[in-house]
Short mmCIF file of N, CA and C in Angstrom, two decimals:
data_model
loop_
_atom_site.label_atom_id
_atom_site.label_comp_id
_atom_site.label_asym_id
_atom_site.label_seq_id
_atom_site.Cartn_x
_atom_site.Cartn_y
_atom_site.Cartn_z
N UNK Q 1 122.32 130.83 12.09
CA UNK Q 1 121.36 131.49 13.21
C UNK Q 1 120.63 130.33 14.06
N UNK Q 2 120.13 128.96 13.10
CA UNK Q 2 119.39 127.99 13.26
C UNK Q 2 120.05 127.12 14.11
N UNK Q 3 121.91 127.57 13.75
CA UNK Q 3 122.56 126.67 14.76
C UNK Q 3 122.76 126.98 15.90
N UNK Q 4 122.78 128.01 16.10
CA UNK Q 4 122.77 128.33 17.82
C UNK Q 4 121.29 128.25 18.44
N UNK Q 5 120.22 128.15 17.88
CA UNK Q 5 119.49 127.39 18.55
C UNK Q 5 119.30 125.86 18.79
N UNK Q 6 119.74 125.31 18.01
CA UNK Q 6 120.16 124.08 18.06
C UNK Q 6 120.70 123.57 19.02
N UNK Q 7 122.08 124.44 19.18
CA UNK Q 7 123.05 123.85 20.42
C UNK Q 7 122.31 124.50 22.31
N UNK Q 8 121.77 125.22 21.49
CA UNK Q 8 121.24 126.09 23.02
C UNK Q 8 120.12 124.97 23.53
N UNK Q 9 119.16 124.51 22.63
CA UNK Q 9 118.40 123.85 22.88
C UNK Q 9 118.92 122.11 23.18
N UNK Q 10 120.20 122.01 22.93
CA UNK Q 10 120.68 120.75 22.99
C UNK Q 10 121.28 121.29 24.38
N UNK Q 11 122.21 122.04 24.55
CA UNK Q 11 122.62 122.27 26.35
C UNK Q 11 121.16 122.32 27.39
N UNK Q 12 120.10 122.89 26.64
CA UNK Q 12 119.36 122.98 27.54
C UNK Q 12 118.85 121.46 28.14
N UNK Q 13 118.49 120.85 27.02
CA UNK Q 13 118.29 119.35 27.53
C UNK Q 13 118.89 118.47 28.12
N UNK Q 14 120.33 118.91 27.67
CA UNK Q 14 121.37 117.95 28.38
C UNK Q 14 121.35 118.47 29.68
N UNK Q 15 121.21 119.95 30.40
CA UNK Q 15 121.20 119.96 31.34
C UNK Q 15 119.68 119.65 32.23
N UNK Q 16 118.51 119.92 31.85
CA UNK Q 16 117.28 119.25 32.30
C UNK Q 16 117.59 117.21 32.50
N UNK Q 17 118.00 116.77 31.43
CA UNK Q 17 118.80 115.59 32.00
C UNK Q 17 119.19 115.25 33.35
N UNK Q 18 120.79 116.35 33.18
CA UNK Q 18 121.64 115.75 34.24
C UNK Q 18 120.97 116.50 35.83
N UNK Q 19 120.01 117.19 35.56
CA UNK Q 19 118.91 117.92 37.13
C UNK Q 19 118.19 116.75 37.49
N UNK Q 20 117.68 115.87 35.86
CA UNK Q 20 116.46 114.63 36.35
C UNK Q 20 117.34 113.76 36.66
N UNK Q 21 118.49 113.21 36.98
CA UNK Q 21 119.30 112.08 37.12
C UNK Q 21 119.77 112.27 38.51
N UNK Q 22 119.71 113.84 39.07
CA UNK Q 22 120.53 114.04 40.21
C UNK Q 22 119.49 114.49 41.65
N UNK Q 23 118.09 114.56 41.26
CA UNK Q 23 117.13 114.38 41.46
C UNK Q 23 116.92 112.94 42.10
N UNK Q 24 116.82 112.01 40.91
CA UNK Q 24 117.01 110.55 41.42
C UNK Q 24 117.51 110.06 42.02
N UNK Q 25 118.97 110.18 41.73
CA UNK Q 25 120.29 109.94 42.77
C UNK Q 25 120.28 110.35 44.06
N UNK Q 26 119.37 111.28 44.53
CA UNK Q 26 119.12 112.07 45.97
C UNK Q 26 118.01 110.42 46.22
N UNK Q 27 116.96 110.99 46.17
CA UNK Q 27 116.17 109.92 46.12
C UNK Q 27 116.58 108.39 46.52
N UNK Q 28 116.86 107.91 45.65
CA UNK Q 28 117.31 106.86 45.97
C UNK Q 28 118.27 107.13 47.22
N UNK Q 29 119.01 107.46 47.41
CA UNK Q 29 120.65 107.46 48.58
C UNK Q 29 118.93 108.07 49.59
N UNK Q 30 118.23 108.56 49.74
CA UNK Q 30 117.62 108.44 51.25
C UNK Q 30 116.75 107.47 51.08
N UNK Q 31 115.95 106.86 50.03
CA UNK Q 31 115.35 105.60 50.86
C UNK Q 31 116.67 104.40 50.68
N UNK Q 32 117.39 104.29 50.12
CA UNK Q 32 118.60 103.32 51.17
C UNK Q 32 119.03 103.49 52.04
N UNK Q 33 118.96 105.02 52.63
CA UNK Q 33 119.03 104.95 53.73
C UNK Q 33 118.22 105.16 54.81
N UNK Q 34 116.92 104.61 54.09
CA UNK Q 34 116.12 104.35 55.28
C UNK Q 34 116.03 102.88 55.72
N UNK Q 35 116.12 101.94 54.20
CA UNK Q 35 116.41 101.19 54.22
C UNK Q 35 117.76 100.25 55.17
N UNK Q 36 118.49 101.02 55.03
CA UNK Q 36 119.94 101.11 55.91
C UNK Q 36 119.59 100.97 57.58
N UNK Q 37 118.68 102.20 57.73
CA UNK Q 37 118.26 102.47 59.31
C UNK Q 37 117.52 101.35 59.44
N UNK Q 38 117.09 100.73 58.96
CA UNK Q 38 115.58 100.14 59.49
C UNK Q 38 116.78 98.79 59.79
N UNK Q 39 117.46 98.23 58.65
CA UNK Q 39 118.35 97.14 59.40
C UNK Q 39 118.95 97.33 60.22
N UNK Q 40 119.62 98.54 60.44
CA UNK Q 40 120.96 98.91 61.97
C UNK Q 40 119.67 99.26 62.43
N UNK Q 41 118.59 99.54 62.81
CA UNK Q 41 117.34 99.36 63.95
C UNK Q 41 117.67 97.26 64.40
N UNK Q 42 117.16 96.86 63.71
CA UNK Q 42 116.87 95.41 63.92
C UNK Q 42 118.32 94.97 64.61
N UNK Q 43 119.29 95.25 64.05
CA UNK Q 43 120.56 94.81 64.90
C UNK Q 43 120.56 95.82 65.87
N UNK Q 44 120.18 96.38 66.04
CA UNK Q 44 120.92 97.15 67.54
C UNK Q 44 119.68 96.91 68.78
N UNK Q 45 118.69 96.14 68.08
CA UNK Q 45 117.68 95.65 69.26
C UNK Q 45 118.44 94.30 69.37
N UNK Q 46 118.79 94.19 68.65
CA UNK Q 46 119.43 92.23 68.89
C UNK Q 46 120.62 92.62 69.39
N UNK Q 47 121.44 93.73 70.34
CA UNK Q 47 122.24 94.18 71.37
C UNK Q 47 121.22 94.97 72.58
N UNK Q 48 119.87 94.89 72.80
CA UNK Q 48 119.61 95.38 73.49
C UNK Q 48 119.54 97.25 73.60
N UNK Q 49 119.73 97.87 73.00
CA UNK Q 49 119.12 98.87 72.45
C UNK Q 49 117.77 99.45 71.42
N UNK Q 50 117.83 100.56 71.85
CA UNK Q 50 116.31 100.56 71.24
C UNK Q 50 116.08 102.03 70.53
N UNK Q 51 115.49 102.58 69.58
CA UNK Q 51 115.81 103.77 69.13
C UNK Q 51 114.56 104.48 70.14
N UNK Q 52 114.33 105.75 70.28
CA UNK Q 52 114.16 107.12 71.04
C UNK Q 52 113.87 107.86 70.48
N UNK Q 53 114.37 108.61 69.05
CA UNK Q 53 114.46 109.63 68.87
C UNK Q 53 115.23 110.17 67.73
N UNK Q 54 114.88 110.62 66.94
CA UNK Q 54 115.89 111.32 65.08
C UNK Q 54 115.33 113.07 65.97
N UNK Q 55 116.41 113.45 65.71
CA UNK Q 55 116.52 114.77 65.65
C UNK Q 55 117.71 115.32 64.75
N UNK Q 56 117.41 116.38 64.02
CA UNK Q 56 118.10 117.26 63.45
C UNK Q 56 119.16 117.79 63.52
N UNK Q 57 120.46 117.79 62.68
CA UNK Q 57 121.69 118.20 63.13
C UNK Q 57 122.17 119.64 62.27
N UNK Q 58 121.18 119.67 61.32
CA UNK Q 58 121.53 121.21 60.87
C UNK Q 58 119.84 121.93 60.64
N UNK Q 59 119.73 123.38 60.24
CA UNK Q 59 118.68 123.74 60.15
C UNK Q 59 117.46 123.28 58.92
N UNK Q 60 118.32 122.91 58.18
CA UNK Q 60 117.47 122.15 56.56
C UNK Q 60 117.04 121.30 57.48
N UNK Q 61 117.16 119.92 58.24
CA UNK Q 61 116.43 118.61 58.70
C UNK Q 61 117.00 117.58 57.68
N UNK Q 62 118.36 117.92 56.49
CA UNK Q 62 118.44 116.98 56.08
C UNK Q 62 119.56 115.91 56.74
N UNK Q 63 119.74 116.26 57.74
CA UNK Q 63 121.39 115.63 58.42
C UNK Q 63 120.55 115.61 59.47
N UNK Q 64 120.25 114.08 59.68
CA UNK Q 64 119.89 113.59 61.26
C UNK Q 64 120.57 112.60 61.68
N UNK Q 65 119.95 112.13 63.20
CA UNK Q 65 121.04 111.80 64.07
C UNK Q 65 120.02 110.43 64.60
N UNK Q 66 119.99 109.36 64.65
CA UNK Q 66 119.12 108.68 65.21
C UNK Q 66 120.19 108.04 66.20
N UNK Q 67 118.81 108.27 67.69
CA UNK Q 67 119.60 107.68 69.20
C UNK Q 67 118.80 106.54 69.73
N UNK Q 68 119.61 105.22 70.14
CA UNK Q 68 119.29 104.51 70.26
C UNK Q 68 119.80 104.39 72.07
N UNK Q 69 119.09 104.05 72.90
CA UNK Q 69 119.22 103.67 74.02
C UNK Q 69 119.04 102.88 75.09
N UNK Q 70 120.55 102.14 75.69
CA UNK Q 70 120.18 100.76 75.92
C UNK Q 70 119.61 100.98 77.37
N UNK Q 71 118.76 99.42 76.84
CA UNK Q 71 117.55 98.84 77.78
C UNK Q 71 118.18 99.08 79.09
N UNK Q 72 119.17 98.25 79.73
CA UNK Q 72 119.79 97.62 81.03
C UNK Q 72 120.59 99.21 81.56
N UNK Q 73 120.85 100.33 80.72
CA UNK Q 73 121.91 101.89 81.59
C UNK Q 73 121.11 103.01 80.90
N UNK Q 74 121.69 103.76 82.06
CA UNK Q 74 121.79 105.03 81.05
C UNK Q 74 122.74 105.87 79.74
N UNK Q 75 122.68 105.20 78.89
CA UNK Q 75 123.46 105.27 77.67
C UNK Q 75 123.19 104.87 76.49
N UNK Q 76 123.88 105.24 75.52
CA UNK Q 76 123.52 104.16 74.03
C UNK Q 76 124.44 104.54 72.74
N UNK Q 77 123.71 104.98 71.66
CA UNK Q 77 124.86 105.41 70.55
C UNK Q 77 123.92 106.53 69.93
N UNK Q 78 124.38 107.40 69.21
CA UNK Q 78 124.08 108.36 68.26
C UNK Q 78 124.15 108.03 66.54
N UNK Q 79 123.58 107.60 65.84
CA UNK Q 79 123.77 107.13 64.26
C UNK Q 79 123.33 107.85 63.63
N UNK Q 80 124.22 108.73 62.41
CA UNK Q 80 123.66 109.27 61.66
C UNK Q 80 124.52 108.89 59.78
N UNK Q 81 123.45 108.92 59.18
CA UNK Q 81 123.48 108.78 57.94
C UNK Q 81 124.25 110.04 57.08
N UNK Q 82 125.74 109.75 56.64
CA UNK Q 82 126.25 110.68 56.12
C UNK Q 82 126.60 111.02 54.60
N UNK Q 83 126.17 112.09 53.98
CA UNK Q 83 126.01 112.92 52.52
C UNK Q 83 127.29 113.55 52.12
N UNK Q 84 128.10 113.65 52.80
CA UNK Q 84 129.18 114.66 52.55
C UNK Q 84 130.43 114.43 52.98
N UNK Q 85 131.39 114.59 53.00
CA UNK Q 85 132.73 114.34 53.77
C UNK Q 85 132.85 115.35 54.76
N UNK Q 86 132.42 117.05 54.36
CA UNK Q 86 132.78 117.98 55.61
C UNK Q 86 131.53 117.65 56.71
N UNK Q 87 130.26 117.10 56.53
CA UNK Q 87 129.33 116.88 57.85
C UNK Q 87 130.39 115.85 58.57
N UNK Q 88 131.19 115.30 58.16
CA UNK Q 88 131.65 114.17 58.67
C UNK Q 88 132.70 114.85 60.16
N UNK Q 89 132.84 116.03 59.78
CA UNK Q 89 134.33 116.57 60.31
C UNK Q 89 133.62 117.14 61.14
N UNK Q 90 132.08 117.53 61.36
CA UNK Q 90 131.85 118.59 62.72
C UNK Q 90 130.81 117.39 63.22
N UNK Q 91 130.80 116.26 62.98
CA UNK Q 91 129.50 115.39 63.43
C UNK Q 91 129.67 115.20 65.00
N UNK Q 92 128.96 115.65 65.67
CA UNK Q 92 128.85 115.27 66.86
C UNK Q 92 130.04 116.22 67.63
N UNK Q 93 130.61 116.72 66.94
CA UNK Q 93 131.11 117.88 68.06
C UNK Q 93 131.28 118.70 69.09
N UNK Q 94 129.70 119.13 68.25
CA UNK Q 94 128.86 119.74 70.12
C UNK Q 94 128.34 118.75 70.83
N UNK Q 95 127.93 118.75 72.02
CA UNK Q 95 127.66 118.08 72.80
C UNK Q 95 126.03 118.88 73.31
N UNK Q 96 125.54 119.44 72.74
CA UNK Q 96 124.22 120.51 72.70
C UNK Q 96 123.39 119.31 73.61
N UNK Q 97 123.08 118.39 73.00
CA UNK Q 97 122.40 117.17 73.13
C UNK Q 97 122.40 116.47 74.51
N UNK Q 98 122.78 116.33 74.15
CA UNK Q 98 123.34 114.95 75.77
C UNK Q 98 124.64 115.24 75.92
N UNK Q 99 124.75 116.97 76.47
CA UNK Q 99 125.75 117.75 77.24
C UNK Q 99 126.09 116.95 78.57
N UNK Q 100 125.02 116.28 79.20
CA UNK Q 100 124.98 115.77 80.53
C UNK Q 100 125.79 114.13 80.45
N UNK Q 101 126.14 113.50 79.33
CA UNK Q 101 126.75 111.93 79.43
C UNK Q 101 128.00 112.51 78.78
N UNK Q 102 129.03 111.28 79.09
CA UNK Q 102 130.38 111.14 78.65
C UNK Q 102 129.91 110.69 77.04
N UNK Q 103 130.89 111.13 76.31
CA UNK Q 103 130.58 110.70 75.37
C UNK Q 103 132.23 110.29 74.60
N UNK Q 104 131.82 109.14 73.87
CA UNK Q 104 133.26 108.28 73.17
C UNK Q 104 133.41 108.65 71.81
N UNK Q 105 134.38 108.40 70.80
CA UNK Q 105 134.77 108.54 69.69
C UNK Q 105 134.04 107.92 69.27
N UNK Q 106 134.17 109.38 67.69
CA UNK Q 106 133.35 108.95 66.33
C UNK Q 106 133.86 107.91 65.59
N UNK Q 107 133.12 106.69 65.01
CA UNK Q 107 133.81 106.02 64.27
C UNK Q 107 132.74 106.07 63.31
N UNK Q 108 133.29 105.23 61.69
CA UNK Q 108 132.55 105.55 60.40
C UNK Q 108 132.09 103.56 60.47
N UNK Q 109 130.57 103.59 59.88
CA UNK Q 109 130.63 102.45 59.32
C UNK Q 109 130.12 102.38 57.92
N UNK Q 110 130.49 101.38 56.79
CA UNK Q 110 130.45 101.29 55.65
C UNK Q 110 130.56 99.75 55.47
N UNK Q 111 129.38 99.32 54.96
CA UNK Q 111 129.70 98.25 54.11
C UNK Q 111 129.44 97.11 55.27
N UNK Q 112 129.03 97.33 56.39
CA UNK Q 112 129.69 96.10 57.30
C UNK Q 112 130.99 96.47 58.04
N UNK Q 113 131.49 97.27 57.71
CA UNK Q 113 133.02 97.04 58.12
C UNK Q 113 132.89 98.54 59.03
N UNK Q 114 133.69 98.79 59.96
CA UNK Q 114 134.00 100.13 60.67
C UNK Q 114 135.25 100.93 60.23
N UNK Q 115 135.33 102.15 60.59
CA UNK Q 115 136.69 102.68 60.83
C UNK Q 115 136.51 103.62 61.63
N UNK Q 116 138.07 104.52 62.04
CA UNK Q 116 138.28 105.01 62.99
C UNK Q 116 137.80 106.20 62.14
N UNK Q 117 138.85 106.25 61.36
CA UNK Q 117 138.80 107.68 60.21
C UNK Q 117 137.21 107.66 58.85
N UNK Q 118 137.07 108.74 58.72
CA UNK Q 118 136.64 108.45 57.41
C UNK Q 118 136.97 107.97 55.96
N UNK Q 119 136.17 107.03 55.75
CA UNK Q 119 136.60 105.99 54.55
C UNK Q 119 136.96 106.75 54.10
N UNK Q 120 138.30 105.97 53.05
CA UNK Q 120 138.40 106.48 52.12
C UNK Q 120 137.78 107.26 50.98
N UNK Q 121 137.88 108.43 50.50
CA UNK Q 121 137.24 109.05 49.62
C UNK Q 121 136.86 107.83 48.37
N UNK Q 122 137.93 107.21 47.71
CA UNK Q 122 137.80 106.26 46.65
C UNK Q 122 136.76 105.16 46.74
N UNK Q 123 136.58 105.12 48.10
CA UNK Q 123 135.74 103.77 48.33
C UNK Q 123 134.37 104.84 48.49
N UNK Q 124 134.30 105.84 48.80
CA UNK Q 124 132.74 106.30 49.35
C UNK Q 124 132.55 106.98 48.04
N UNK Q 125 133.04 106.92 47.37
CA UNK Q 125 132.82 107.81 45.79
C UNK Q 125 132.39 106.26 45.61
N UNK Q 126 132.77 105.11 45.29
CA UNK Q 126 132.49 104.35 44.64
C UNK Q 126 131.07 103.78 44.83
N UNK Q 127 130.68 103.84 45.68
CA UNK Q 127 129.41 103.14 46.49
C UNK Q 127 128.41 104.62 45.47
N UNK Q 128 128.88 106.38 45.07
CA UNK Q 128 127.96 107.13 44.70
C UNK Q 128 127.75 106.66 43.55
N UNK Q 129 128.31 105.97 43.24
CA UNK Q 129 128.37 105.87 41.42
C UNK Q 129 127.92 104.16 41.03
N UNK Q 130 127.50 103.56 42.37
CA UNK Q 130 126.92 102.57 42.30
C UNK Q 130 125.59 102.86 42.50
N UNK Q 131 125.39 103.84 43.08
CA UNK Q 131 123.70 104.21 43.28
C UNK Q 131 123.32 105.09 41.86
N UNK Q 132 124.12 105.54 40.76
CA UNK Q 132 123.89 106.06 39.67
C UNK Q 132 123.84 105.05 38.87
N UNK Q 133 124.34 104.05 38.80
CA UNK Q 133 124.57 102.38 38.18
C UNK Q 133 123.12 101.91 38.07
N UNK Q 134 123.12 102.17 39.55
CA UNK Q 134 121.58 101.91 39.78
C UNK Q 134 120.33 102.46 39.25
N UNK Q 135 119.99 103.72 39.68
CA UNK Q 135 118.98 104.36 38.80
C UNK Q 135 118.90 104.30 37.67
N UNK Q 136 120.02 104.35 36.76
CA UNK Q 136 120.02 103.53 35.37
C UNK Q 136 119.98 102.65 34.81
N UNK Q 137 119.75 101.51 35.60
CA UNK Q 137 119.69 100.19 35.33
C UNK Q 137 120.84 98.85 34.94
N UNK Q 138 122.00 99.71 35.30
CA UNK Q 138 123.55 98.96 34.87
C UNK Q 138 123.55 97.94 36.43
N UNK Q 139 122.78 98.13 37.44
CA UNK Q 139 123.84 97.33 38.99
C UNK Q 139 122.77 97.20 39.83
N UNK Q 140 122.33 95.91 40.00
CA UNK Q 140 121.20 95.25 40.77
C UNK Q 140 121.14 96.03 42.12
N UNK Q 141 121.73 96.29 43.05
CA UNK Q 141 121.77 97.12 44.31
C UNK Q 141 122.10 98.44 44.37
N UNK Q 142 121.53 99.25 45.20
CA UNK Q 142 121.57 100.75 45.35
C UNK Q 142 123.06 100.62 46.34
N UNK Q 143 123.18 102.12 46.59
CA UNK Q 143 124.53 102.44 47.34
C UNK Q 143 124.08 102.16 48.54
N UNK Q 144 125.63 102.05 49.01
CA UNK Q 144 125.18 101.50 51.08
C UNK Q 144 126.05 103.07 51.69
N UNK Q 145 125.30 103.61 52.09
CA UNK Q 145 125.54 104.44 52.80
C UNK Q 145 126.73 104.26 54.07
N UNK Q 146 127.38 105.54 54.52
CA UNK Q 146 128.33 106.00 55.56
C UNK Q 146 127.52 106.45 56.58
N UNK Q 147 127.50 105.46 57.69
CA UNK Q 147 127.13 105.86 58.54
C UNK Q 147 128.39 106.25 59.89
N UNK Q 148 127.95 107.28 60.62
CA UNK Q 148 128.83 107.93 61.59
C UNK Q 148 128.48 107.35 63.15
N UNK Q 149 128.94 107.18 63.74
CA UNK Q 149 128.36 106.58 64.95
C UNK Q 149 128.93 107.43 66.39
N UNK Q 150 128.15 107.37 67.15
CA UNK Q 150 129.73 107.90 68.83
C UNK Q 150 128.45 107.02 70.03
N UNK Q 151 129.14 106.80 70.62
CA UNK Q 151 128.51 106.41 72.10
C UNK Q 151 128.81 107.30 73.06
N UNK Q 152 127.25 107.19 73.91
CA UNK Q 152 127.12 108.45 75.00
C UNK Q 152 126.79 107.09 76.00
N UNK Q 153 126.81 108.30 77.26
CA UNK Q 153 126.17 107.59 78.49
C UNK Q 153 127.44 106.82 79.70
N UNK Q 154 126.95 106.49 80.65
CA UNK Q 154 127.76 105.83 81.85
C UNK Q 154 127.90 104.47 81.34
N UNK Q 155 127.36 103.90 80.28
CA UNK Q 155 127.70 102.61 80.26
C UNK Q 155 128.58 101.92 78.71
N UNK Q 156 129.90 102.83 78.31
CA UNK Q 156 129.70 102.53 77.10
C UNK Q 156 130.79 101.35 77.50
N UNK Q 157 131.26 100.50 78.17
CA UNK Q 157 131.28 99.24 78.52
C UNK Q 157 130.15 98.15 77.64
N UNK Q 158 129.06 98.24 78.12
CA UNK Q 158 128.35 97.27 78.00
C UNK Q 158 127.91 97.45 76.27
N UNK Q 159 127.79 98.76 76.19
CA UNK Q 159 127.36 98.94 74.27
C UNK Q 159 128.33 98.50 73.52
N UNK Q 160 129.09 97.84 73.29
CA UNK Q 160 129.91 97.43 72.70
C UNK Q 160 129.49 96.47 71.60
N UNK Q 161 129.35 97.18 69.97
CA UNK Q 161 128.81 96.24 69.21
C UNK Q 161 129.44 95.24 68.31
#
């Protein structure tokens, strides 16, 4: 009888640790995304693009797009940190927010490199694994998020990054 109690207690303890690690990973990824957005904003400002707004792409508010407008013409970039590959499939396919603008193709940014398709799943998962290593102290850097980027507006030739 006491074996069952010990086993149940052990399983509950492992479950609580797993949930705690998952919550810490989520917080770390969110902090990393904020830091990356700050660096991205600095980079965009050197290109004449200024942040103008942030809007939610889902009802929960966990999936946001950052809008950068060009100072010289009517256009800019929509940029969003990615959390799951499934979100990448539907990203910016609806043009509801900027329906009056012509839209460019979606491309992805991971670790300073751009991709025309969502980065290799193994590459993306290695970034997630790095976040867990950072949480438990096995790595000195956190995760680098995948960003989806899409141009909009009438000055797409001027908006090259």
